[in-house]
Amino acid sequence: MSSEFEYQIGRFTGSSANIVMNGGEAEWNQHYLIRSGQAEPDPPNWAMRAGSHMEPLILDWFEEQIGHPISRRGDVVFHPEVKDVCCKLDGYCAALDAIIEAKFLSPHWRKEDFNPAYYPQTTLQRLCTGASGAILLVAQGTSEPLDFEHDFHADFAAELMKRADIFLTCLRTLTPPYPMPPAPPPPEKWRTLDIIAEPTNWSAELLMYLQEYDSTAVAAALHEEMGKAARDLIPDDVGKVLAGGFQLARNRRGNLAITRRAAA
């Protein structure tokens, strides 16, 4: 286990906050296994490595834009009152009294999705540092980073700390948050079924789904092809096209989306 991760064992951190507020039973249990030292965290994938590489650049860029230094980069800060609750800061701007959480995300993520996904993390950082503000700084693709101010909601913070206490109790007592599902059988014990020769109680439903899957393959490919052809027709300087019952509109990155227009 890397020294980078060791401080998180037995503790509740920013990534824990995102999981307990947004995750389901499987996510809680897996996080419990990792934070209790019973399982190794996944090795860094491409997205994680890209994010680590881009984080200093994103912070430096924002520092230049606001004209104030961003300090405390990489500091681990413990909650002033609750034991084993901490967070690792991407940065802090003293002039704004705000923590800065930097993310390098896929261009396909929408702000309506990533803001609530990381809100628990920025809330925990405010609770640990006492900062009056929190800024989620997001870079996607080659677009300039955008900053999103996260307001503080006391009820949300209280629920977060309530769940933190539940999760820490699980760690201290080595009790899984939810009943662990039985381990799947190893590959050598997998069965082969011929549902035509030996029907099961789900054979008919499976065959129906597979038939529909096969019958819609051509239509799905044609749908994508016609959509691309329609978008390719739109001149680069046109931001919106009204076409009868359809609308073609560009987002902030210039990508066209086709939607149906509401009936008049």
C-alpha angles and dihedrals in degrees: 000000000000122000086235088068102035095086089062096060110112092004141104113234141167094283088049088056092055091049099047092047099040108019133089132227095285092051092048092050095047092048089049091053091051097044092046090053095245094115135031119242116249113271114256111280126203094273092051093048092047090050093051091048094048098042097084091046092050092049093046090050093051091046089058092047096052096036094228130105121256109215140170091058110179094003116152108220124191125214108261094229112016118073120232094013114119144140137209112230124222086198148319130220111209093191090060095030086227136132114231119216111191123201133180104203140178113273088238094067114102124214088238087063107035097044095062090038092063100029093095090055095051090045091055091048090055091049092051097044101032089230115162094217141040128198126192107207112198130188120186123186112316095330118115114263117268123212123218122192113222113211120215119249115190095202091053091048091050092051090047092054091045090056091043089058091050092049094047090050088055090052094047094048095036089235117146113237090233133015108284114242115239114267113261116250116266117261093257088062096050114121129226115223129195101196093188094056093036111023119206130202089264099042097100093049092048092050090050092053092046092050091051090046090054096043094052097047095090093044092050092051091047091048091055093044094050092046091053091047091052093049092047090059094062114097115240093245094056115094101179136021125190110205111175107277092001137073128200113198135170123231124218091280092053097252116143122231125191117217137165115253120235114256113263 
